[in-house]
Amino acid sequence: MQRITRGNPLVLLIALVIPLVLAGCAGGQLGVKSSKEYRNGMVVSANQLASQVGIAILKKGGNAVDAAVAVQFSLAVVYPNAGNIGGGGFMVYRSAKGETSTIDYREKAAAKASRNMYLDSAGLPIVEKSMYGSLAAGVPGSVAGMFEAHQKYGKLPWADLIAPAIALADQGFEVSERQANELNGLQKRFALLNPSGTAFMKASAWAAGDLLVQKELANTLTHIKEKGKAGFYEGAVANAIVAEMQRSGGIISLEDLKNYEAIWRKPVVGMYKGFKVITMPPPSSGGIALIQLLKAVEGYPLKKWGHNTDSTVQVMVEAERRVYADRAAHLGDPDFYKVPGIQLMDAAYIKNRMSSFTWDKATSSTAVSAGVVAPMEHEETTHFSIVDREGNAVSITTTLNGSYGAGVVVKGAGFLLNNEMDDFSVKPGAPNMYGLVGGEANAIAPNKRMLSSMTPAILEKDGDLFMVVGTPGGSTIITSVFQTILNVIDFDMNMQAAVTAKKFHHQWLPDEVQVETGALDSVAQRVLERKGYIIKPRGPIGRVDAILKTKWGFYQGGADPRGDDLAIGW
Ligand code: DON
């Protein structure tokens, strides 16, 4: 790929990143894991360098969208397991005046994709095929999404927002212990899928503090900085993607790239106890499912019962079981399938769904019990929340799907391809890597967007901003956002406590309550087990990054301690 000449990289780093980072740390403001409160704005993301870049943009006079663009590109460098330019995501926006919008920059199936492309001759799913290698990749949407957001709302020049990411890629950054461990665990897969090597591969083991330098990625980002959307979807970078497809058996073409469009969609909006919830419509299932869950539990005295008591957990689990069953049958890309969103969120419909549950025993999910659930793949997506000085808010969840996506780094262009095709239902009833099942609504078709669970959300109270929230976690995204909202509204937690609180999850199939260690006390667990609930202990659930606006007009951050996440306010 042609390399664009730039100035001395060291000078560039000093000129761009250091002032931004210093600005981010100045004025007595600290990164917070507690609920310190700030007046002028806040950035909460999965990586401290990305949070620093975002806050520096806000301090320079950029708005929340400017900061979001800079954070998305920076995460592609410093958080490559999920931050991306080779993946996609969703943005929910609310201006200080209350105008709302969403951008769908979800990946889509290539024009050459077909319904049975991941099945063998006996019609059975070849599991690895939708998970690893170029054939697992959908047409990336992130660059188009950011470009579109910036065109409509951006204040600072586009180039200024990409520059910090370029410097971080060019000069490198120190990996954390968590990142070093992840990279070490993936060496074999990288070697298998990338015979000519990648920046992530190393002869000796990665250790905390090692420098990860990504020259090819810096070069790709420079194309994007100089040519905008066309810098990725046309020219040298597009050619590199298609060459990679030819090398490693993928099907994305130059036309697929050129035709990719991010789409403005009307947000899904619902009310919960007087709070307005503004969130993502299909092709994410997250928004509709979140509203359904909130409505399903609204009539129950959760506060009186208390956080994670047996009654509270039982009613939430029964709501989750029913909502995920609806998800499997009714949700898919609205441009290909008529999603009955209004009916699904109708209060009478939801009440009726809940009427089949009884207190004495667990409802059974066995009506569709066929299919052995695939083991959980390590989950990676990332969410960030931003509020600027005027009070404009951005909630973005973005992903490559699995950790480090398809494992393929586009040769010469230095970025990872997503493995989002696995989010389609590759065969009716066959679980994907998150154990989710689906049918016709989410079947593969050329140019169709795969169903997502990502649930970036913004809440309002009395016409004013109240919360910005979202999380990674595959199928657990929806239930983690649900619990974080209840933790604040019903259980009176501050933002950090609501994020930190242990979580649980039910998704209809498999018929089990996944419980993060420590989420349930022994009494609640015993009562639920006696009623027939299968309690399945598991590791961390979610990695919520959220912002709460207090009634005094200050911002509280909630940065998830399950990761290296950081909230910075000013
Ligand atoms: O769009 C979705 O629902 C999935 N691709 C999200 C994957 C995910 O959250 C993995 N992360 N933790």
Tab-separated table of C-alpha atoms in Angstrom, residues 271 291-292 295-296 298 341-354:
chain	number	residue	atom	x	y	z
A	271	MET	CA	-40.952	5.599	29.342
A	291	ILE	CA	-37.948	-1.106	26.702
A	292	GLN	CA	-39.764	-4.458	26.906
A	295	LYS	CA	-42.074	-2.236	31.009
A	296	ALA	CA	-42.336	-5.848	32.128
A	298	GLU	CA	-42.433	-1.557	36.013
A	341	GLY	CA	-41.547	-3.064	17.109
A	342	ILE	CA	-44.718	-1.220	18.115
A	343	GLN	CA	-46.517	-4.439	19.017
A	344	LEU	CA	-43.529	-5.776	20.984
A	345	MET	CA	-43.311	-2.612	23.096
A	346	ASP	CA	-47.068	-2.325	23.625
A	347	ALA	CA	-47.926	-2.229	27.340
A	348	ALA	CA	-50.879	-4.635	27.052
A	349	TYR	CA	-48.786	-7.133	25.055
A	350	ILE	CA	-46.003	-7.069	27.657
A	351	LYS	CA	-48.454	-7.437	30.528
A	352	ASN	CA	-49.992	-10.403	28.791
A	353	ARG	CA	-46.579	-12.019	28.260
A	354	MET	CA	-45.858	-11.713	31.983
